[in-house]
Amino acid sequence: MPHLHLEYTANLTQLDTDKALLRLNHALVASGQFGAEFDIKSRALKVESFRVGTGLNERGFVAVRLALLSGRSSQIKQQLSESLLAVVQDLGPWPEGVQVQLSVELLDIDRDSYSKVAIG
Amino acid sequence: MPHLHLEYTANLTQLDTDKALLRLNHALVASGQFGAEFDIKSRALKVESFRVGTGLNERGFVAVRLALLSGRSSQIKQQLSESLLAVVQDLGPWPEGVQVQLSVELLDIDRDSYSKVAIG
Amino acid sequence: MPHLHLEYTANLTQLDTDKALLRLNHALVASGQFGAEFDIKSRALKVESFRVGTGLNERGFVAVRLALLSGRSSQIKQQLSESLLAVVQDLGPWPEGVQVQLSVELLDIDRDSYSKVAIG
């Protein structure tokens, strides 16, 4: 833990996912909430098939989900969410004529049933 | 919010994901549970590598997950789930000789730590 | 239910996902926690864009998430998690020079709002 997922719609063609993931990971390290930088596992997924709402104008989104072990306070989680959203906002510019929504959600993962091992 | 994910196995070759997502979004708008149609962010993902159970006959699935902000009643969530399943059931016909499972799950997302911004 | 997701980074080129999913499903059947083998729906997703931490050495991960209906005890969930991790550990060998992290998380899904139907 933590695990971070970044989804982005395929019409956000200028998004640099390598840069995005590195900056997000640096923000998580800087939060001081995680013991080792090595524990932060992040991935980006391009969404080719999507629909925002029911309107006809062009739309897109970047959706970040951070899954972390249960037990942190609501205040800590709000701060983490806001710091990640600030990183995402700074990833622009966004395409002209596309309504883009950026979001960050936090998901608690049950601590007792989380298992892991490191190799090498 | 809400965020909808539709996963479908690659052997369901006739599934029209554009139609599926539009119908699912219309069902969510019609539920009256969401303030603006614009907020509904849906995506479809084809699953190329999958295994249903341990049997040898051909199988597939469509799995919908709706993530929405916490606070709605159990009754409301049941109604949402059933209305989405009805949409998915209506997406057939399904391939001959394939055992297909359709499912809808709802996932509460912590309201306090959800952050978003809209651009453009 | 249950739904299993296996994500693996693209640098783990020797991972046999067909074998992995079949073994994971057999472990779930053997747990005795699920009524029918048919109910177990598993998929593997290769992660092409990823970043582990902030360091420069080569890293990768296999991340398994098992979503199951709420109501099982903490002890049962720990046992499930450990049995799945044992399967994943046995999927090696892993590439030389890559630090690989293997993890299993369990996610409760709200029982009341889960809907499904089987066709064929």
Coordinates of N, CA, C and O in Angstrom, one line a residue, chain A residues 7 45-55 57 59-63 65 74 77-78 81-82 85 89 94 98-107, chain B residues 1 3 5 8 17-18 21-22 25-27 29 36-45 65 67 107-110 112-120:
Chain A
E7 N -7.1 7.0 -14.2 CA -7.8 6.7 -15.5 C -7.9 8.0 -16.2 O -8.3 9.1 -15.6
L45 N -4.3 4.2 -16.8 CA -5.0 3.5 -17.7 C -5.8 4.4 -18.7 O -6.6 5.3 -18.2
K46 N -5.5 4.3 -20.0 CA -6.3 5.1 -20.9 C -7.6 4.4 -21.2 O -7.7 3.2 -21.4
V47 N -8.7 5.3 -21.1 CA -10.0 4.8 -21.3 C -10.5 5.1 -22.7 O -10.6 6.3 -23.1
E48 N -10.6 4.1 -23.5 CA -10.9 4.3 -24.9 C -12.5 4.4 -25.2 O -12.9 5.1 -26.1
S49 N -13.2 3.8 -24.3 CA -14.7 3.7 -24.5 C -15.3 4.4 -23.3 O -15.2 3.9 -22.2
F50 N -15.9 5.5 -23.4 CA -16.5 6.3 -22.3 C -17.6 7.1 -22.7 O -17.8 7.4 -23.9
R51 N -18.4 7.6 -21.7 CA -19.5 8.5 -21.9 C -19.7 9.3 -20.7 O -19.8 8.8 -19.6
V52 N -19.6 10.6 -20.8 CA -19.9 11.5 -19.7 C -21.3 12.1 -19.9 O -21.6 12.8 -20.8
G53 N -22.2 11.7 -18.9 CA -23.5 12.2 -19.0 C -24.3 11.8 -20.2 O -24.0 10.7 -20.8
T54 N -25.2 12.6 -20.6 CA -26.0 12.3 -21.8 C -26.0 13.4 -22.9 O -26.6 13.3 -23.9
G55 N -25.2 14.5 -22.6 CA -25.1 15.6 -23.6 C -24.3 15.3 -24.8 O -23.6 14.2 -24.8
N57 N -21.9 17.5 -26.3 CA -20.6 18.2 -26.4 C -19.5 17.3 -25.9 O -19.7 16.3 -25.2
R59 N -16.5 15.8 -24.0 CA -16.2 15.7 -22.6 C -15.1 14.7 -22.3 O -14.9 13.8 -23.1
G60 N -14.4 14.9 -21.2 CA -13.4 13.9 -20.8 C -13.2 13.9 -19.3 O -13.8 14.8 -18.7
F61 N -12.4 13.1 -18.8 CA -12.1 13.1 -17.4 C -10.8 12.5 -17.1 O -10.2 11.6 -17.8
V62 N -10.3 12.9 -15.9 CA -9.2 12.2 -15.3 C -9.7 11.8 -13.9 O -10.1 12.7 -13.2
A63 N -9.6 10.5 -13.6 CA -10.2 10.0 -12.3 C -9.0 9.3 -11.6 O -8.5 8.3 -12.1
R65 N -7.9 7.3 -8.2 CA -8.4 6.6 -6.9 C -7.2 6.1 -6.1 O -6.3 5.5 -6.7
S74 N -10.2 11.3 8.9 CA -10.9 12.0 7.8 C -10.1 13.2 7.4 O -10.0 13.5 6.2
K77 N -7.2 12.2 5.2 CA -7.6 11.7 3.9 C -8.1 12.9 3.0 O -7.8 12.9 1.8
Q78 N -8.7 13.9 3.6 CA -9.0 15.1 2.9 C -7.8 15.8 2.3 O -7.7 16.2 1.2
S81 N -6.3 13.8 -0.5 CA -7.1 14.0 -1.7 C -6.9 15.3 -2.4 O -6.7 15.4 -3.6
E82 N -6.8 16.4 -1.6 CA -6.6 17.7 -2.2 C -5.2 17.9 -2.7 O -5.0 18.5 -3.8
L85 N -5.3 16.1 -6.1 CA -6.1 16.9 -7.1 C -5.2 18.1 -7.6 O -5.3 18.4 -8.8
Q89 N -4.5 18.9 -11.5 CA -4.8 20.2 -12.1 C -3.6 20.8 -12.8 O -3.8 21.4 -13.8
W94 N -5.3 21.5 -21.1 CA -6.3 20.5 -21.5 C -6.7 20.9 -22.9 O -6.7 22.1 -23.3
V98 N -13.0 20.8 -25.0 CA -13.4 19.6 -24.3 C -13.6 20.0 -22.8 O -12.8 20.6 -22.2
Q99 N -14.8 19.6 -22.3 CA -15.1 19.8 -20.9 C -14.5 18.7 -20.1 O -14.8 17.5 -20.3
V100 N -13.5 19.0 -19.3 CA -12.7 18.0 -18.6 C -13.1 18.1 -17.1 O -13.1 19.1 -16.5
Q101 N -13.3 16.9 -16.5 CA -13.5 16.8 -15.1 C -12.4 16.0 -14.5 O -12.0 15.0 -14.9
L102 N -11.9 16.6 -13.4 CA -10.8 16.0 -12.6 C -11.3 15.6 -11.3 O -12.0 16.4 -10.6
S103 N -11.0 14.3 -10.8 CA -11.5 13.9 -9.5 C -10.5 13.0 -8.8 O -9.7 12.3 -9.5
V104 N -10.6 13.0 -7.5 CA -9.8 12.1 -6.7 C -10.7 11.5 -5.6 O -11.4 12.2 -4.9
E105 N -10.6 10.2 -5.5 CA -11.4 9.5 -4.5 C -10.4 8.7 -3.7 O -9.4 8.2 -4.2
L106 N -10.7 8.5 -2.4 CA -9.9 7.7 -1.5 C -10.7 6.5 -1.1 O -11.9 6.6 -0.8
L107 N -10.1 5.3 -1.1 CA -10.8 4.1 -0.8 C -10.0 3.4 0.3 O -8.8 3.1 0.2
Chain B
M1 N -19.0 12.6 -9.2 CA -19.7 11.3 -9.0 C -21.0 11.4 -9.8 O -21.5 12.5 -10.0
H3 N -19.3 7.4 -10.7 CA -18.5 6.8 -11.6 C -19.0 5.4 -11.9 O -19.2 4.6 -11.0
H5 N -18.2 1.8 -14.0 CA -17.3 0.9 -14.8 C -18.1 -0.3 -15.3 O -18.8 -0.9 -14.6
Y8 N -16.5 -6.2 -19.7 CA -17.2 -7.2 -20.5 C -16.1 -8.1 -21.1 O -15.0 -7.7 -21.5
T17 N -20.7 -1.1 -26.9 CA -20.5 -0.3 -25.6 C -21.0 1.1 -25.7 O -21.3 1.7 -24.7
D18 N -20.9 1.7 -26.9 CA -21.5 3.1 -26.9 C -22.9 3.1 -26.5 O -23.4 4.0 -25.7
L21 N -23.3 2.3 -22.7 CA -23.0 3.4 -21.7 C -24.0 4.5 -21.8 O -24.4 5.1 -20.8
L22 N -24.5 4.8 -23.0 CA -25.5 5.9 -23.1 C -26.8 5.5 -22.4 O -27.4 6.2 -21.7
N25 N -26.3 5.6 -18.6 CA -26.3 7.0 -18.1 C -27.7 7.6 -18.1 O -28.1 8.3 -17.2
H26 N -28.5 7.2 -19.1 CA -29.9 7.7 -19.1 C -30.7 7.1 -17.9 O -31.5 7.8 -17.3
A27 N -30.4 5.9 -17.6 CA -31.0 5.3 -16.4 C -30.6 6.0 -15.2 O -31.5 6.2 -14.3
V29 N -29.7 9.2 -14.9 CA -30.3 10.5 -14.9 C -31.8 10.3 -14.5 O -32.3 11.0 -13.6
A36 N -26.8 16.5 -11.7 CA -26.5 17.0 -13.1 C -26.1 15.8 -14.0 O -25.3 15.0 -13.5
E37 N -26.6 15.7 -15.2 CA -26.2 14.6 -16.1 C -24.7 14.7 -16.3 O -24.1 13.6 -16.5
F38 N -24.2 15.9 -16.3 CA -22.8 16.1 -16.5 C -21.9 15.3 -15.5 O -20.7 15.0 -15.8
D39 N -22.4 15.1 -14.4 CA -21.6 14.4 -13.3 C -21.3 12.9 -13.5 O -20.5 12.3 -12.9
I40 N -22.1 12.3 -14.4 CA -22.1 10.9 -14.6 C -20.9 10.5 -15.5 O -20.9 10.9 -16.7
K41 N -19.9 9.8 -15.0 CA -18.7 9.5 -15.8 C -18.7 8.0 -15.9 O -18.4 7.3 -14.9
S42 N -18.8 7.5 -17.1 CA -18.9 6.0 -17.4 C -17.9 5.6 -18.4 O -17.5 6.3 -19.3
R43 N -17.4 4.3 -18.2 CA -16.4 3.8 -19.1 C -16.6 2.3 -19.3 O -17.1 1.6 -18.3
A44 N -16.3 1.8 -20.4 CA -16.3 0.3 -20.7 C -14.9 -0.2 -20.9 O -14.1 0.5 -21.6
L45 N -14.7 -1.4 -20.4 CA -13.4 -2.0 -20.6 C -13.6 -3.4 -21.0 O -14.2 -4.2 -20.4
R65 N -19.9 -1.8 -12.1 CA -19.8 -1.2 -10.8 C -20.1 0.2 -10.8 O -19.6 1.0 -11.6
A67 N -19.9 3.5 -8.5 CA -19.3 4.1 -7.3 C -20.0 5.4 -7.1 O -20.0 6.3 -8.0
L107 N -20.8 0.7 -4.9 CA -19.7 0.9 -4.0 C -19.8 2.3 -3.5 O -19.8 3.3 -4.2
D108 N -19.8 2.4 -2.2 CA -19.8 3.7 -1.5 C -18.5 4.3 -1.6 O -17.5 3.7 -1.2
I109 N -18.4 5.6 -1.9 CA -17.1 6.3 -1.9 C -17.2 7.4 -0.8 O -18.2 8.1 -0.7
D110 N -16.2 7.5 0.0 CA -16.2 8.4 1.1 C -16.4 9.8 0.7 O -15.6 10.4 -0.1
D112 N -16.3 12.7 2.3 CA -15.4 13.8 2.9 C -14.1 13.9 2.1 O -13.6 15.0 2.0
S113 N -13.6 12.8 1.6 CA -12.3 12.9 0.9 C -12.4 12.8 -0.6 O -11.4 12.6 -1.3
Y114 N -13.6 13.1 -1.1 CA -13.8 13.1 -2.6 C -13.5 14.6 -3.1 O -14.2 15.5 -2.5
S115 N -12.6 14.8 -4.0 CA -12.3 16.1 -4.5 C -12.5 16.1 -6.0 O -12.2 15.2 -6.7
K116 N -13.1 17.2 -6.5 CA -13.2 17.3 -8.0 C -13.2 18.8 -8.4 O -13.5 19.7 -7.6
V117 N -12.9 18.9 -9.7 CA -13.0 20.3 -10.3 C -13.3 20.0 -11.8 O -13.0 19.0 -12.4
A118 N -14.1 21.0 -12.3 CA -14.4 20.9 -13.8 C -13.8 22.0 -14.5 O -13.7 23.2 -14.0
I119 N -13.3 21.7 -15.7 CA -12.5 22.7 -16.5 C -13.2 22.8 -17.8 O -13.6 21.9 -18.5
G120 N -13.4 24.1 -18.3 CA -13.9 24.3 -19.6 C -15.4 24.3 -19.6 O -16.1 24.0 -18.7

